[in-house]
Amino acid sequence: MDRTEVVASVASDLHASERAIDAAITSTTTLVQSMIGARAMLSLSPVSGAASQTKAMETIAALSAAREAIVACHAELQKDHRRMGFGAYAVGILDKPSDWDAGRPPEGVSNKRAA
């Protein structure tokens, strides 16, 4: 593998991890919604299933912490990438949200993309 392929492989794995965490958050929030809906449809007391619902919500909190960690990992990998002199390298979708106002990039940064 050449350098570009190695970097692309790591970037692909990173993006897959980010998507997996987001999918787990989505799935778990759907579970909580389903639990609440089922309790209401069965006319059960809010006390019924409270412990299991709490555990599901704790799972969402843990997944949120995992998401923060993978985003921090992404930022550190970007720094490492630049430190090692690999320069600009993009993989995946190009229309990613940025850390700044979409209508106004930070000073010294252009909105224009290479074709």
N, CA, C and O of each residue as an XYZ file, in Angstrom:
460
protein
N       0.846     -1.182      0.000
C       0.000      0.000      0.000
C       0.889      1.242      0.000
O       1.887      1.317      0.716
N       0.505      2.188     -0.804
C       1.255      3.442     -0.760
C       0.665      4.345      0.318
O      -0.351      4.021      0.934
N       1.302      5.451      0.528
C       0.927      6.384      1.600
C      -0.528      6.835      1.484
O      -1.247      6.887      2.481
N      -0.953      7.156      0.279
C      -2.324      7.618      0.064
C      -3.333      6.541      0.430
O      -4.365      6.837      1.031
N      -3.047      5.304      0.075
C      -3.959      4.202      0.388
C      -4.043      3.955      1.893
O      -5.117      3.658      2.418
N      -2.924      4.075      2.578
C      -2.912      3.888      4.037
C      -3.752      4.966      4.708
O      -4.573      4.670      5.575
N      -3.543      6.224      4.304
C      -4.308      7.340      4.874
C      -5.792      7.165      4.570
O      -6.634      7.378      5.442
N      -6.116      6.779      3.340
C      -7.520      6.568      2.957
C      -8.150      5.447      3.775
O      -9.321      5.531      4.144
N      -7.382      4.401      4.058
C      -7.886      3.282      4.850
C      -8.228      3.721      6.274
O      -9.285      3.378      6.802
N      -7.323      4.480      6.886
C      -7.581      4.979      8.245
C      -8.788      5.915      8.236
O      -9.651      5.824      9.109
N      -8.851      6.812      7.254
C      -9.976      7.751      7.163
C     -11.290      7.004      6.977
O     -12.303      7.366      7.576
N     -11.277      5.969      6.157
C     -12.481      5.170      5.927
C     -12.933      4.482      7.216
O     -14.124      4.456      7.528
N     -11.977      3.926      7.960
C     -12.312      3.276      9.235
C     -12.845      4.282     10.250
O     -13.774      3.981     11.000
N     -12.260      5.468     10.271
C     -12.733      6.521     11.174
C     -14.173      6.894     10.847
O     -15.018      6.968     11.740
N     -14.451      7.127      9.566
C     -15.807      7.513      9.174
C     -16.806      6.392      9.448
O     -17.946      6.658      9.830
N     -16.389      5.144      9.257
C     -17.265      4.009      9.568
C     -17.574      3.963     11.063
O     -18.705      3.678     11.456
N     -16.580      4.240     11.887
C     -16.792      4.268     13.340
C     -17.750      5.384     13.727
O     -18.636      5.186     14.558
N     -17.573      6.556     13.127
C     -18.471      7.683     13.409
C     -19.908      7.335     13.026
O     -20.841      7.615     13.777
N     -20.079      6.722     11.854
C     -21.429      6.341     11.410
C     -22.033      5.279     12.326
O     -23.227      5.322     12.623
N     -21.218      4.328     12.775
C     -21.713      3.255     13.647
C     -22.207      3.811     14.982
O     -23.241      3.383     15.494
N     -21.471      4.754     15.534
C     -21.895      5.363     16.804
C     -23.194      6.133     16.605
O     -24.110      6.026     17.420
N     -23.278      6.912     15.525
C     -24.516      7.648     15.246
C     -25.696      6.690     15.057
O     -26.799      6.959     15.534
N     -25.463      5.576     14.363
C     -26.528      4.590     14.153
C     -26.961      3.968     15.479
O     -28.149      3.727     15.691
N     -26.013      3.710     16.364
C     -26.347      3.144     17.674
C     -27.166      4.130     18.500
O     -28.106      3.735     19.191
N     -26.813      5.408     18.430
C     -27.593      6.433     19.145
C     -29.012      6.469     18.598
O     -29.975      6.498     19.364
N     -29.143      6.466     17.281
C     -30.464      6.498     16.646
C     -31.289      5.284     17.044
O     -32.464      5.412     17.387
N     -30.681      4.120     16.999
C     -31.377      2.883     17.341
C     -31.828      2.875     18.800
O     -32.942      2.449     19.107
N     -30.976      3.339     19.682
C     -31.306      3.331     21.108
C     -32.384      4.356     21.439
O     -33.233      4.104     22.293
N     -32.360      5.505     20.775
C     -33.437      6.479     21.015
C     -34.766      5.941     20.488
O     -35.820      6.209     21.064
N     -34.714      5.182     19.395
C     -35.930      4.545     18.882
C     -36.451      3.522     19.890
O     -37.660      3.391     20.081
N     -35.537      2.802     20.530
C     -35.928      1.842     21.567
C     -36.658      2.541     22.712
O     -37.705      2.072     23.157
N     -36.115      3.653     23.189
C     -36.755      4.392     24.289
C     -38.142      4.862     23.859
O     -39.109      4.744     24.612
N     -38.229      5.391     22.649
C     -39.525      5.846     22.137
C     -40.511      4.679     22.079
O     -41.679      4.832     22.434
N     -40.044      3.524     21.635
C     -40.884      2.336     21.555
C     -41.347      1.886     22.940
O     -42.500      1.495     23.120
N     -40.442      1.945     23.912
C     -40.790      1.548     25.281
C     -41.875      2.463     25.852
O     -42.829      1.999     26.477
N     -41.715      3.762     25.629
C     -42.707      4.723     26.131
C     -44.040      4.513     25.427
O     -45.094      4.518     26.063
N     -43.989      4.328     24.104
C     -45.217      4.099     23.339
C     -45.926      2.827     23.758
O     -47.152      2.806     23.872
N     -45.164      1.763     23.989
C     -45.758      0.489     24.399
C     -46.427      0.617     25.757
O     -47.523      0.100     25.974
N     -45.751      1.316     26.677
C     -46.335      1.504     28.007
C     -47.651      2.267     27.903
O     -48.623      1.929     28.578
N     -47.679      3.300     27.054
C     -48.902      4.094     26.893
C     -50.007      3.265     26.239
O     -51.163      3.327     26.656
N     -49.648      2.489     25.211
C     -50.653      1.669     24.519
C     -51.248      0.605     25.432
O     -52.413      0.233     25.289
N     -50.445      0.119     26.365
C     -50.920     -0.910     27.289
C     -51.516     -0.317     28.563
O     -51.908     -1.046     29.474
N     -51.581      1.018     28.614
C     -52.128      1.737     29.774
C     -51.442      1.323     31.072
O     -52.099      1.101     32.090
N     -50.126      1.221     31.026
C     -49.361      0.851     32.212
C     -48.884      2.098     32.941
O     -48.745      3.168     32.347
N     -48.642      1.946     34.206
C     -48.133      3.031     35.032
C     -46.729      3.421     34.568
O     -45.980      2.570     34.088
N     -46.364      4.707     34.707
C     -44.998      5.131     34.374
C     -43.939      4.402     35.203
O     -42.775      4.333     34.807
N     -44.344      3.861     36.350
C     -43.414      3.111     37.190
C     -43.026      1.801     36.502
O     -41.913      1.302     36.665
N     -43.963      1.260     35.737
C     -43.712      0.010     35.032
C     -42.640      0.224     33.958
O     -42.787      1.073     33.080
N     -41.592     -0.537     34.042
C     -40.515     -0.435     33.058
C     -39.585      0.745     33.261
O     -38.744      1.025     32.406
N     -39.724      1.446     34.387
C     -38.891      2.635     34.624
C     -37.409      2.276     34.694
O     -36.566      3.004     34.170
N     -37.095      1.167     35.334
C     -35.683      0.783     35.479
C     -35.061      0.453     34.121
O     -33.938      0.865     33.829
N     -35.794     -0.287     33.298
C     -35.248     -0.639     31.980
C     -35.130      0.594     31.087
O     -34.178      0.721     30.316
N     -36.094      1.495     31.196
C     -36.030      2.736     30.416
C     -34.843      3.588     30.867
O     -34.168      4.202     30.041
N     -34.592      3.624     32.159
C     -33.438      4.362     32.681
C     -32.145      3.782     32.132
O     -31.241      4.527     31.755
N     -32.052      2.455     32.083
C     -30.846      1.810     31.547
C     -30.662      2.154     30.067
O     -29.539      2.390     29.619
N     -31.749      2.184     29.315
C     -31.655      2.545     27.895
C     -31.178      3.986     27.738
O     -30.381      4.288     26.850
N     -31.673      4.881     28.610
C     -31.239      6.280     28.538
C     -29.785      6.433     28.991
O     -29.070      7.300     28.489
N     -29.350      5.607     29.928
C     -27.935      5.606     30.317
C     -27.066      5.159     29.141
O     -25.950      5.646     28.955
N     -27.594      4.232     28.360
C     -26.884      3.786     27.162
C     -26.716      4.939     26.179
O     -25.652      5.096     25.580
N     -27.763      5.744     26.012
C     -27.681      6.906     25.121
C     -26.612      7.875     25.622
O     -25.845      8.422     24.830
N     -26.565      8.085     26.931
C     -25.548      8.982     27.501
C     -24.141      8.437     27.242
O     -23.229      9.195     26.911
N     -23.970      7.121     27.394
C     -22.657      6.513     27.141
C     -22.284      6.623     25.663
O     -21.127      6.877     25.327
N     -23.261      6.433     24.789
C     -23.002      6.577     23.356
C     -22.665      8.022     22.999
O     -21.856      8.278     22.107
N     -23.286      8.954     23.696
C     -22.967     10.367     23.482
C     -21.519     10.651     23.860
O     -20.821     11.389     23.165
N     -21.071     10.059     24.967
C     -19.669     10.210     25.377
C     -18.745      9.561     24.345
O     -17.674     10.091     24.048
N     -19.157      8.423     23.805
C     -18.363      7.758     22.766
C     -18.286      8.622     21.515
O     -17.248      8.680     20.855
N     -19.384      9.289     21.193
C     -19.394     10.170     20.021
C     -18.430     11.334     20.226
O     -17.682     11.691     19.316
N     -18.449     11.921     21.412
C     -17.502     13.005     21.713
C     -16.068     12.515     21.575
O     -15.212     13.229     21.052
N     -15.804     11.302     22.041
C     -14.452     10.747     21.970
C     -14.019     10.500     20.525
O     -12.873     10.777     20.173
N     -14.915      9.986     19.687
C     -14.532      9.714     18.297
C     -14.347     11.020     17.529
O     -13.506     11.096     16.634
N     -15.122     12.044     17.869
C     -14.930     13.359     17.245
C     -13.578     13.935     17.664
O     -12.877     14.531     16.846
N     -13.209     13.760     18.934
C     -11.894     14.216     19.406
C     -10.781     13.423     18.719
O      -9.739     13.983     18.379
N     -10.998     12.136     18.516
C     -10.038     11.303     17.792
C      -9.858     11.831     16.372
O      -8.737     11.911     15.872
N     -10.958     12.188     15.730
C     -10.927     12.745     14.374
C     -10.066     14.007     14.344
O      -9.232     14.177     13.455
N     -10.274     14.881     15.313
C      -9.505     16.132     15.379
C      -8.016     15.851     15.583
O      -7.171     16.502     14.968
N      -7.694     14.885     16.443
C      -6.287     14.547     16.678
C      -5.648     13.919     15.443
O      -4.487     14.188     15.134
N      -6.409     13.084     14.741
C      -5.881     12.498     13.509
C      -5.598     13.575     12.463
O      -4.620     13.488     11.721
N      -6.467     14.595     12.412
C      -6.216     15.712     11.489
C      -4.898     16.398     11.834
O      -4.115     16.726     10.943
N      -4.653     16.613     13.121
C      -3.402     17.251     13.549
C      -2.202     16.367     13.196
O      -1.197     16.852     12.677
N      -2.320     15.065     13.485
C      -1.236     14.136     13.166
C      -0.947     14.136     11.667
O       0.207     14.124     11.239
N      -2.005     14.150     10.894
C      -1.897     14.139      9.437
C      -1.070     15.326      8.954
O      -0.189     15.180      8.108
N      -1.365     16.491      9.500
C      -0.628     17.698      9.110
C       0.805     17.664      9.637
O       1.738     18.042      8.928
N       0.982     17.210     10.885
C       2.319     17.140     11.483
C       3.254     16.230     10.691
O       4.454     16.487     10.597
N       2.695     15.170     10.126
C       3.516     14.231      9.363
C       3.747     14.699      7.931
O       4.407     14.019      7.145
N       3.201     15.859      7.601
C       3.451     16.449      6.294
C       2.659     15.859      5.155
O       3.069     15.963      3.998
N       1.531     15.242      5.455
C       0.731     14.662      4.383
C      -0.072     15.703      3.618
O      -0.567     15.410      2.530
N      -0.213     16.905      4.152
C      -0.945     17.957      3.452
C      -2.431     17.686      3.425
O      -2.943     16.854      4.174
N      -3.107     18.392      2.560
C      -4.561     18.265      2.456
C      -4.903     16.946      1.787
O      -4.319     16.581      0.767
N      -5.856     16.238      2.372
C      -6.292     14.970      1.816
C      -7.752     14.798      2.185
O      -8.110     14.909      3.357
N      -8.592     14.532      1.212
C     -10.022     14.374      1.477
C     -10.459     12.987      1.038
O     -10.019     12.477      0.008
N     -11.324     12.392      1.829
C     -11.923     11.125      1.469
C     -13.372     11.178      1.933
O     -13.679     11.795      2.954
N     -14.238     10.549      1.205
C     -15.649     10.574      1.581
C     -16.353     11.773      0.993
O     -15.897     12.365      0.015
N     -17.472     12.125      1.602
C     -18.265     13.232      1.083
C     -17.510     14.539      1.235
O     -16.801     14.741      2.221
N     -17.658     15.417      0.275
C     -16.965     16.699      0.334
C     -17.824     17.778      0.970
O     -17.305     18.802      1.412
N     -19.118     17.562      1.022
C     -20.013     18.584      1.543
C     -20.275     18.337      3.025
O     -21.420     18.161      3.442
N     -19.197     18.326      3.817
C     -19.314     18.089      5.251
C     -19.576     19.397      5.972
O     -19.081     20.442      5.549
N     -20.345     19.361      7.054
C     -20.529     20.586      7.838
C     -19.202     20.997      8.456
O     -18.360     20.156      8.773
N     -19.032     22.283      8.620
C     -17.773     22.761      9.172
C     -17.983     23.312     10.573
O     -19.107     23.378     11.071
N     -16.887     23.703     11.192
C     -16.938     24.252     12.541
C     -17.290     25.730     12.551
O     -17.460     26.319     13.619
N     -17.401     26.338     11.368
C     -17.692     27.761     11.306
C     -18.994     27.992     10.571
O     -19.558     27.075      9.975
N     -19.458     29.207     10.619
C     -20.679     29.605      9.929
C     -20.514     29.300      8.440
O     -19.545     29.737      7.819
N     -21.463     28.546      7.864
C     -21.348     28.133      6.467
C     -21.306     29.319      5.511
O     -20.705     29.228      4.441
N     -21.929     30.415      5.881
C     -21.944     31.582      5.005
C     -20.675     32.395      5.084
O     -20.417     33.230      4.217
N     -19.875     32.166      6.113
C     -18.676     32.982      6.315
C     -17.546     32.120      6.865
O     -17.521     31.836      8.063
N     -16.611     31.699      6.016
C     -15.499     30.889      6.520
C     -14.551     31.725      7.362
O     -14.593     32.954      7.310
N     -13.694     31.069      8.139
C     -12.731     31.811      8.947
C     -11.806     32.645      8.053
O     -11.660     32.382      6.860
N     -11.216     33.614      8.643
C     -10.324     34.493      7.899
C      -9.202     33.678      7.257
O      -8.594     32.825      7.903
N      -8.938     33.949      5.996
C      -7.874     33.259      5.279
C      -8.281     31.939      4.655
O      -7.447     31.267      4.048
N      -9.547     31.549      4.789
C     -10.021     30.294      4.216
C     -11.029     30.615      3.131
O     -11.903     31.462      3.315
N     -10.907     29.940      2.002
C     -11.793     30.184      0.870
C     -12.927     29.169      0.850
O     -12.751     28.027      1.275
N     -14.090     29.582      0.358
C     -15.227     28.680      0.175
C     -15.085     27.841     -1.086
O     -15.796     26.849     -1.245
N     -14.190     28.214     -1.975
C     -14.079     27.574     -3.281
C     -13.436     26.207     -3.142
O     -12.505     26.008     -2.361
N     -13.966     25.262     -3.932
C     -13.427     23.908     -3.949
C     -12.836     23.628     -5.316
O     -13.287     24.160     -6.330
N     -11.834     22.797     -5.324
C     -11.254     22.375     -6.595
C     -12.221     21.437     -7.287
O     -12.887     20.634     -6.633
N     -12.303     21.529     -8.597
C     -13.218     20.665     -9.351
C     -12.611     19.312     -9.576
O     -13.236     18.450    -10.194
